[in-house]
Amino acid sequence: MRMYDIIKKKRDNGVLEYTEIKFFIDGYVDGSIPDYQAAAFLMAVFIQGMSPHETVMLTRCMRESGEQVNLSAIPGIKVDKHSTGGVGDKTSLVLAPIVAAAGIPVAKMSGRGLGHTGGTIDKLESIPGFKPELTAEEFIDSVRRIGVAIIGQTGNIAPGDKKLYALRDVTATIDNIPLIASSIMSKKLAAGADGILLDVKVGSGAFMKETKDALELARTMVHIGNSSGKRTMAVISDMSQPLGNAVGNALEVREAIDTIKGEGPEDFYGLCRELGAAMLILGEKASDWGQGRRMIDGIVTSGRAVSKFREFIKNQGGDPDVIEYPDRILPKSKEQVIVRAESHGYITSLDAEKIGIGAMLLGAGRSKKEDVIDPAVGLLMNKKIGMPVRKGQAIATLHINSRANLEQAVELIRSAVTVAEGPVHKPVLIKEIVQ
Ligand code: URA
């Protein structure tokens, strides 16, 4: 087999066989296929697309290119959740203890933030002492004992995707549905859960800006998951504004704790409730959405979610008193700066990507992988879409430790806000469900 022929076949809109895709992925990972041929292949896929079967095969080859986590030592149906990334998205922090309290084992690998989107591991690390590195034995043992563990991604999950993703980044081949879907699903499938819930974000802060594209991505990923023997569902959720009020690591942990206690922002809890209900259905703890939602509410109001969160934090070395005394225990910024409304009216849009980049400029996120983040900084939204506002009122409160990029961040956050005379509706939180 020659890579030249595989590129030519895809360039001419042919349908690739499993053996051809495998030849490419294995060869690219072991270095026998050079970057220039892989780049040509990616561009051919970008232009010609891939059939659903080819996409499933590409996912399988990337998944099989590295380590596959074996969770079979943990009894029960393991359900994982993945978000395609957003601003202020701290749902995993809330869902992990809630779902674990319902009896579904949560053995989760999460990532770090890059660009305008945050990562669960960075958020958890703002809790003093929290350790996201566990050995494979500690990870499995934790889930068996207390029902939940969240660790950083190991170096060896889907190396084929890792290498290709880096190449896509520099060859203008990121935004392609078969390539995105296979990239995400290769890692999720290798992570070993029995059921997968995908939270596909749509709107200004998301990869997918239009619902039709988010829907196509969701359908492609659900097809890959189900064809690979894992029950998979997707929820398309709004990311036209930050989720909840907090953006920035310790600020988001604080908001997650409030939510686990039943005191979180309405939109954020609303999403956690829907995603949680879906996870209970996938884990066969609830037979329908109504029962799932009632169970989630019950776990929160009874305090079982708080107890499980405490156990989880303590088990991974974090200070569990963060739940009772978040103000004392979480890192705090030195200074706050308020961004105020420049006119009267109603908030009609809050560009989530600009707000996410604003928070990143303050030090809450990374523009490059190597950047060091400041867990204390970020921002709290005082206003959300649909709310009335008067000139001079606070729209966002920035929590800062340095004035280095302040002016640029304030400018960006101001430009993210649109105020108009007439009222507008709040965005619909859940746009579609794909199963
Ligand atoms: N996230 C991934 O893991 N892969 C993509 O291709 C896009 C987003």
Coordinates of C-alpha atoms and ligand atoms in Angstrom, one line a residue:
M1 CA 0.0 0.0 0.0
R2 CA 1.3 3.5 -0.8
M3 CA 0.2 6.8 0.9
Y4 CA 0.3 8.4 -2.5
D5 CA -2.6 6.2 -3.7
I6 CA -4.6 6.8 -0.6
I7 CA -4.3 10.6 -1.0
K8 CA -5.2 10.3 -4.7
K9 CA -8.2 8.2 -3.9
K10 CA -9.6 10.7 -1.4
R11 CA -8.7 13.6 -3.7
D12 CA -10.8 12.0 -6.4
N13 CA -13.7 11.5 -4.0
G14 CA -13.2 7.8 -3.5
V15 CA -14.4 6.0 -0.4
L16 CA -11.5 4.6 1.8
E17 CA -11.4 1.1 3.2
Y18 CA -10.6 0.4 6.9
T19 CA -7.1 -1.0 5.9
E20 CA -6.2 2.2 4.0
I21 CA -7.2 4.5 6.9
K22 CA -5.3 2.2 9.3
F23 CA -2.2 2.3 7.1
F24 CA -2.4 6.1 7.2
I25 CA -2.9 6.5 11.0
D26 CA -0.3 3.8 12.0
G27 CA 2.2 5.2 9.5
Y28 CA 1.7 8.8 10.7
V29 CA 2.1 7.8 14.3
D30 CA 5.2 5.7 13.7
G31 CA 6.8 8.5 11.6
S32 CA 6.9 6.5 8.3
I33 CA 4.4 8.8 6.7
P34 CA 5.7 12.4 6.7
D35 CA 3.7 15.6 7.6
Y36 CA 3.5 16.7 4.0
Q37 CA 1.5 13.6 3.0
A38 CA -0.6 13.7 6.1
A39 CA -1.4 17.4 5.3
A40 CA -2.4 16.6 1.8
F41 CA -4.6 13.8 3.0
L42 CA -6.3 16.1 5.6
M43 CA -7.0 18.7 2.9
A44 CA -8.4 16.1 0.6
V45 CA -10.8 15.0 3.4
F46 CA -11.6 18.7 4.2
I47 CA -12.6 19.2 0.6
Q48 CA -14.3 15.9 -0.3
G49 CA -15.6 14.9 3.1
M50 CA -16.0 11.4 4.5
S51 CA -18.8 8.9 4.5
P52 CA -20.3 8.0 7.9
H53 CA -18.6 4.6 7.7
E54 CA -15.2 6.2 6.9
T55 CA -15.6 8.5 9.8
V56 CA -16.3 5.6 12.2
M57 CA -13.2 3.8 10.8
L58 CA -11.0 6.9 11.2
T59 CA -12.2 7.2 14.8
R60 CA -11.5 3.5 15.4
C61 CA -8.0 3.8 14.0
M62 CA -7.2 6.9 16.1
R63 CA -8.7 5.3 19.2
E64 CA -6.6 2.2 18.7
S65 CA -3.4 4.2 18.1
G66 CA -2.8 4.4 21.9
E67 CA -3.8 3.2 25.3
Q68 CA -7.5 2.3 25.9
V69 CA -8.7 2.6 29.5
N70 CA -10.2 -0.5 30.9
L71 CA -12.9 0.4 33.4
S72 CA -14.3 -3.2 33.7
A73 CA -13.0 -3.5 37.3
I74 CA -15.6 -0.9 38.3
P75 CA -19.1 -2.4 38.6
G76 CA -22.1 -0.7 37.0
I77 CA -22.7 1.3 33.8
K78 CA -20.0 4.0 33.6
V79 CA -21.3 7.2 31.9
D80 CA -19.0 9.9 30.6
K81 CA -19.8 13.4 29.5
H82 CA -18.0 15.7 27.1
S83 CA -18.6 19.3 26.3
T84 CA -17.3 20.7 23.0
G85 CA -16.1 23.7 25.0
G86 CA -17.5 27.0 26.1
V87 CA -17.1 30.0 28.3
G88 CA -18.0 29.6 32.0
D89 CA -18.8 25.9 31.4
K90 CA -18.3 24.3 34.8
T91 CA -20.9 21.6 34.4
S92 CA -18.5 18.7 35.0
L93 CA -17.8 20.0 38.5
V94 CA -21.5 19.8 39.3
L95 CA -22.5 16.8 37.4
A96 CA -19.7 14.5 38.6
P97 CA -20.9 14.5 42.3
I98 CA -24.6 14.5 41.4
V99 CA -24.4 11.6 39.0
A100 CA -22.1 9.7 41.4
A101 CA -24.6 10.3 44.2
A102 CA -27.2 8.7 42.0
G103 CA -25.1 5.5 41.8
I104 CA -23.5 6.0 38.4
P105 CA -19.7 5.5 38.6
V106 CA -17.9 8.6 37.3
A107 CA -14.3 7.8 36.0
K108 CA -13.5 10.9 34.1
M109 CA -10.5 12.2 32.3
S110 CA -10.6 16.0 31.6
G111 CA -8.5 18.5 29.9
R112 CA -7.0 22.0 30.5
G113 CA -8.2 25.2 29.0
L114 CA -6.9 26.8 25.8
G115 CA -7.9 30.1 24.1
H116 CA -11.3 31.5 25.2
T117 CA -12.5 28.2 26.7
G118 CA -11.7 26.8 30.1
G119 CA -10.8 23.3 31.3
T120 CA -12.1 21.2 34.2
I121 CA -8.6 20.3 35.5
D122 CA -7.5 24.0 35.7
K123 CA -10.7 24.7 37.6
L124 CA -10.2 21.8 40.1
E125 CA -6.6 22.8 40.6
S126 CA -7.7 26.2 42.1
I127 CA -8.8 24.1 45.1
P128 CA -5.7 24.0 47.4
G129 CA -4.1 20.6 47.4
F130 CA -6.3 19.0 44.6
K131 CA -4.3 16.5 42.7
P132 CA -5.4 15.6 39.2
E133 CA -2.6 13.0 38.7
L134 CA -3.6 9.5 40.0
T135 CA -2.0 6.3 38.9
A136 CA -4.3 3.9 37.0
E137 CA -4.8 1.8 40.1
E138 CA -5.6 4.9 42.3
F139 CA -8.1 6.1 39.7
I140 CA -10.0 2.8 39.5
D141 CA -9.8 2.3 43.3
S142 CA -11.2 5.8 43.9
V143 CA -14.2 5.2 41.7
R144 CA -14.8 1.8 43.3
R145 CA -14.7 3.3 46.8
I146 CA -16.4 6.6 46.5
G147 CA -18.0 6.5 43.0
V148 CA -16.1 9.4 41.4
A149 CA -12.6 10.5 40.3
I150 CA -11.5 13.1 37.8
I151 CA -8.0 13.1 36.4
G152 CA -6.0 14.9 33.7
Q153 CA -5.6 13.2 30.3
T154 CA -2.8 10.7 30.2
G155 CA -0.1 11.2 27.5
N156 CA -1.0 8.1 25.6
I157 CA -4.7 8.4 24.8
A158 CA -5.3 8.5 21.0
P159 CA -1.8 9.7 20.0
G160 CA -2.9 9.5 16.3
D161 CA -5.4 12.2 17.0
K162 CA -2.9 14.3 19.0
K163 CA -0.4 14.4 16.2
L164 CA -3.1 15.0 13.5
Y165 CA -4.8 17.7 15.6
A166 CA -1.6 19.6 15.8
L167 CA -1.1 19.3 12.0
R168 CA -4.8 20.4 11.4
D169 CA -4.1 23.5 13.5
V170 CA -1.5 24.7 11.0
T171 CA -3.0 23.5 7.8
A172 CA -6.5 25.2 8.0
T173 CA -8.2 21.8 8.4
I174 CA -9.7 22.2 11.9
D175 CA -13.3 23.1 11.1
N176 CA -14.4 20.0 9.3
I177 CA -17.2 17.9 10.8
P178 CA -15.8 14.3 10.1
L179 CA -12.4 15.4 11.4
I180 CA -13.8 17.1 14.6
A181 CA -16.2 14.3 15.3
S182 CA -13.6 11.5 14.9
S183 CA -11.0 13.5 16.9
I184 CA -13.4 14.0 19.9
M185 CA -14.9 10.5 19.8
S186 CA -11.5 8.7 19.5
K187 CA -10.5 10.2 22.9
K188 CA -13.9 9.6 24.5
L189 CA -14.1 6.0 23.3
A190 CA -10.6 5.3 24.5
A191 CA -11.6 6.6 27.9
G192 CA -13.5 3.5 28.5
A193 CA -17.1 4.5 29.6
D194 CA -20.1 2.4 28.6
G195 CA -22.3 5.5 27.8
I196 CA -21.4 8.9 26.5
L197 CA -23.3 12.2 26.8
L198 CA -22.1 14.9 24.4
D199 CA -22.9 18.6 25.2
V200 CA -22.5 20.2 21.8
K201 CA -22.3 24.0 22.3
V202 CA -23.7 26.5 19.8
G203 CA -23.3 30.2 19.6
S204 CA -20.8 33.0 19.8
G205 CA -18.6 31.2 22.4
A206 CA -18.7 27.8 20.7
F207 CA -16.8 26.1 17.9
M208 CA -20.1 25.8 16.1
K209 CA -21.8 29.2 15.6
E210 CA -24.9 27.9 13.8
T211 CA -27.4 25.3 15.1
K212 CA -27.4 23.4 11.8
D213 CA -23.7 22.8 12.1
A214 CA -23.9 21.8 15.8
L215 CA -26.7 19.4 14.9
E216 CA -24.6 17.8 12.1
L217 CA -21.6 17.5 14.5
A218 CA -23.9 16.0 17.1
R219 CA -25.5 13.5 14.7
T220 CA -22.0 12.5 13.4
M221 CA -20.7 11.9 16.9
V222 CA -23.8 10.0 18.1
H223 CA -23.5 7.8 15.1
I224 CA -19.8 7.1 15.8
G225 CA -20.6 6.3 19.5
N226 CA -23.5 4.0 18.8
S227 CA -21.7 2.3 15.9
S228 CA -18.8 1.6 18.3
G229 CA -21.0 -0.2 20.8
K230 CA -21.4 2.7 23.3
R231 CA -24.9 4.2 24.0
T232 CA -24.4 7.8 23.0
M233 CA -26.7 10.9 23.2
A234 CA -26.1 14.6 22.5
V235 CA -27.6 17.7 23.8
I236 CA -27.2 20.9 21.7
S237 CA -27.0 23.8 24.2
D238 CA -26.7 27.5 24.1
M239 CA -23.3 29.2 24.2
S240 CA -24.4 32.6 22.9
Q241 CA -23.4 34.1 26.3
P242 CA -21.3 32.8 29.1
L243 CA -22.9 29.9 31.1
G244 CA -23.8 31.1 34.6
N245 CA -22.1 34.2 35.8
A246 CA -18.6 33.2 36.6
V247 CA -15.7 33.0 34.1
G248 CA -12.3 32.1 35.6
N249 CA -11.1 29.1 37.6
A250 CA -11.6 29.8 41.3
L251 CA -14.7 32.0 40.5
E252 CA -16.2 29.0 38.6
V253 CA -15.4 26.6 41.4
R254 CA -17.3 29.0 43.8
E255 CA -20.3 29.1 41.4
A256 CA -20.2 25.3 41.0
I257 CA -20.2 24.9 44.8
D258 CA -23.2 27.3 45.1
T259 CA -25.0 25.2 42.4
I260 CA -24.3 21.9 44.1
K261 CA -25.9 23.5 47.2
G262 CA -28.9 24.4 45.2
E263 CA -28.0 28.1 45.1
G264 CA -26.5 28.5 41.6
P265 CA -27.6 30.7 38.7
E266 CA -30.8 29.6 37.0
D267 CA -29.4 29.0 33.5
F268 CA -26.4 27.0 34.8
Y269 CA -28.5 24.8 37.1
G270 CA -31.0 24.4 34.3
L271 CA -28.4 22.9 32.0
C272 CA -26.9 20.7 34.7
R273 CA -30.4 19.3 35.4
E274 CA -30.9 18.4 31.7
L275 CA -27.5 16.9 31.2
G276 CA -27.8 15.1 34.5
A277 CA -31.1 13.6 33.5
A278 CA -29.6 12.4 30.3
M279 CA -26.7 10.8 32.1
L280 CA -29.2 9.0 34.5
I281 CA -31.1 7.7 31.4
L282 CA -27.8 6.5 29.8
G283 CA -26.8 4.9 33.1
E284 CA -30.3 3.2 33.4
K285 CA -31.1 4.9 36.7
A286 CA -34.0 6.9 35.2
S287 CA -36.4 5.7 32.6
D288 CA -37.4 9.1 31.2
W289 CA -36.4 12.8 31.4
G290 CA -39.1 13.7 34.0
Q291 CA -37.8 11.0 36.4
G292 CA -34.2 12.0 35.7
R293 CA -34.9 15.7 36.4
R294 CA -36.7 14.9 39.7
M295 CA -33.9 12.7 40.8
I296 CA -31.3 15.4 40.1
D297 CA -33.4 17.9 42.1
G298 CA -33.7 15.4 44.9
I299 CA -30.0 14.7 45.1
V300 CA -29.3 18.5 45.3
T301 CA -31.9 19.4 47.8
S302 CA -31.2 16.5 50.1
G303 CA -27.5 17.5 50.4
R304 CA -26.3 14.2 48.9
A305 CA -24.5 16.1 46.1
V306 CA -22.6 18.3 48.6
S307 CA -21.6 15.2 50.6
K308 CA -20.3 13.5 47.4
F309 CA -18.4 16.6 46.3
R310 CA -16.7 16.7 49.7
E311 CA -15.7 13.1 49.5
F312 CA -14.4 13.6 45.9
I313 CA -12.3 16.7 46.8
K314 CA -10.9 15.1 49.9
N315 CA -10.0 11.8 48.1
Q316 CA -7.9 13.7 45.6
G317 CA -6.0 15.7 48.2
G318 CA -8.1 18.9 48.0
D319 CA -9.3 20.9 51.1
P320 CA -12.9 19.8 51.5
D321 CA -13.7 22.8 53.7
V322 CA -13.8 24.7 50.5
I323 CA -17.5 23.8 50.5
E324 CA -18.3 25.6 53.7
Y325 CA -15.7 28.4 53.4
P326 CA -15.1 29.0 49.7
D327 CA -14.2 32.7 50.5
R328 CA -11.5 31.7 52.9
I329 CA -10.0 28.8 51.0
L330 CA -10.2 29.7 47.3
P331 CA -7.5 32.0 45.9
K332 CA -8.8 35.6 45.6
S333 CA -7.7 38.5 43.4
K334 CA -6.2 41.7 44.8
E335 CA -8.5 44.1 43.0
Q336 CA -11.9 44.3 41.2
V337 CA -12.7 46.6 38.3
I338 CA -16.3 47.2 37.1
V339 CA -17.3 47.4 33.4
R340 CA -20.4 49.6 33.3
A341 CA -23.2 50.0 30.8
E342 CA -22.8 53.0 28.4
S343 CA -26.6 53.4 27.8
H344 CA -30.1 52.4 29.0
G345 CA -32.0 49.5 27.6
Y346 CA -31.9 45.8 27.5
I347 CA -29.0 43.4 27.0
T348 CA -29.5 41.9 23.6
S349 CA -26.2 40.1 23.1
L350 CA -23.1 39.2 25.1
D351 CA -20.5 37.7 22.7
A352 CA -19.2 34.8 24.7
E353 CA -16.0 34.4 22.7
K354 CA -15.0 38.0 23.4
I355 CA -15.8 37.6 27.1
G356 CA -13.7 34.4 27.2
I357 CA -10.8 36.1 25.5
G358 CA -11.2 39.0 27.9
A359 CA -10.9 36.6 30.9
M360 CA -7.9 35.0 29.2
L361 CA -6.2 38.4 28.9
L362 CA -6.7 38.9 32.6
G363 CA -4.8 35.6 33.2
A364 CA -7.6 33.1 33.6
G365 CA -6.7 31.2 30.4
R366 CA -3.9 30.4 28.0
S367 CA -3.3 31.7 24.6
K368 CA -0.6 29.1 24.1
K369 CA -0.3 25.7 25.8
E370 CA 2.8 26.7 27.8
D371 CA 1.1 29.8 29.4
V372 CA 0.7 29.8 33.2
I373 CA -2.8 30.7 34.5
D374 CA -3.7 32.7 37.6
P375 CA -6.5 30.7 39.4
A376 CA -7.8 33.8 41.2
V377 CA -8.7 36.0 38.2
G378 CA -11.6 36.2 35.8
L379 CA -14.9 38.0 35.8
L380 CA -18.5 37.8 37.1
M381 CA -21.3 38.8 34.8
N382 CA -23.7 41.2 36.6
K383 CA -26.1 41.2 33.6
K384 CA -27.2 38.5 31.1
I385 CA -29.1 38.6 27.8
G386 CA -32.7 39.9 28.3
M387 CA -32.0 41.9 31.5
P388 CA -32.8 45.6 31.7
V389 CA -29.9 47.9 32.3
R390 CA -29.4 51.5 33.2
K391 CA -26.4 53.6 32.0
G392 CA -23.6 53.3 34.5
Q393 CA -24.8 50.0 36.0
A394 CA -22.3 47.2 36.3
I395 CA -22.4 44.7 33.5
A396 CA -19.3 42.7 34.5
T397 CA -17.0 42.7 37.5
L398 CA -13.4 41.9 36.7
H399 CA -11.2 40.1 39.3
I400 CA -7.6 41.1 38.6
N401 CA -4.1 40.7 40.0
S402 CA -2.3 42.7 37.3
R403 CA -3.2 45.7 35.2
A404 CA -1.0 44.5 32.3
N405 CA -3.7 43.7 29.8
L406 CA -6.6 45.4 31.6
E407 CA -7.3 48.1 29.1
Q408 CA -7.5 45.6 26.2
A409 CA -9.7 43.2 28.3
V410 CA -12.1 46.0 29.2
E411 CA -12.3 47.2 25.6
L412 CA -13.0 43.6 24.4
I413 CA -15.7 43.0 27.1
R414 CA -17.3 46.3 26.3
S415 CA -17.4 45.4 22.6
A416 CA -19.1 42.1 23.5
V417 CA -22.1 43.8 24.9
T418 CA -25.0 45.1 22.9
V419 CA -27.7 47.2 24.6
A420 CA -30.9 48.0 22.6
E421 CA -34.2 49.7 23.5
G422 CA -36.7 46.9 23.2
P423 CA -36.7 43.8 25.4
V424 CA -35.5 40.5 24.0
H425 CA -36.1 36.9 25.2
K426 CA -33.5 34.9 27.0
P427 CA -31.8 32.4 24.7
V428 CA -33.3 28.9 24.7
L429 CA -30.9 26.8 26.7
I430 CA -31.4 23.4 25.0
K431 CA -31.9 23.6 21.3
E432 CA -32.1 19.9 20.4
I433 CA -31.5 16.4 21.7
V434 CA -29.9 13.8 19.4
Q435 CA -30.2 10.1 20.4
Ligands
URA1 N1 -11.8 19.2 20.0 C1 -11.1 18.1 19.7 O1 -10.7 17.3 20.5 N2 -10.9 17.9 18.4 C2 -11.3 18.7 17.4 O2 -11.0 18.4 16.2 C3 -12.0 19.9 17.8 C4 -12.2 20.1 19.1

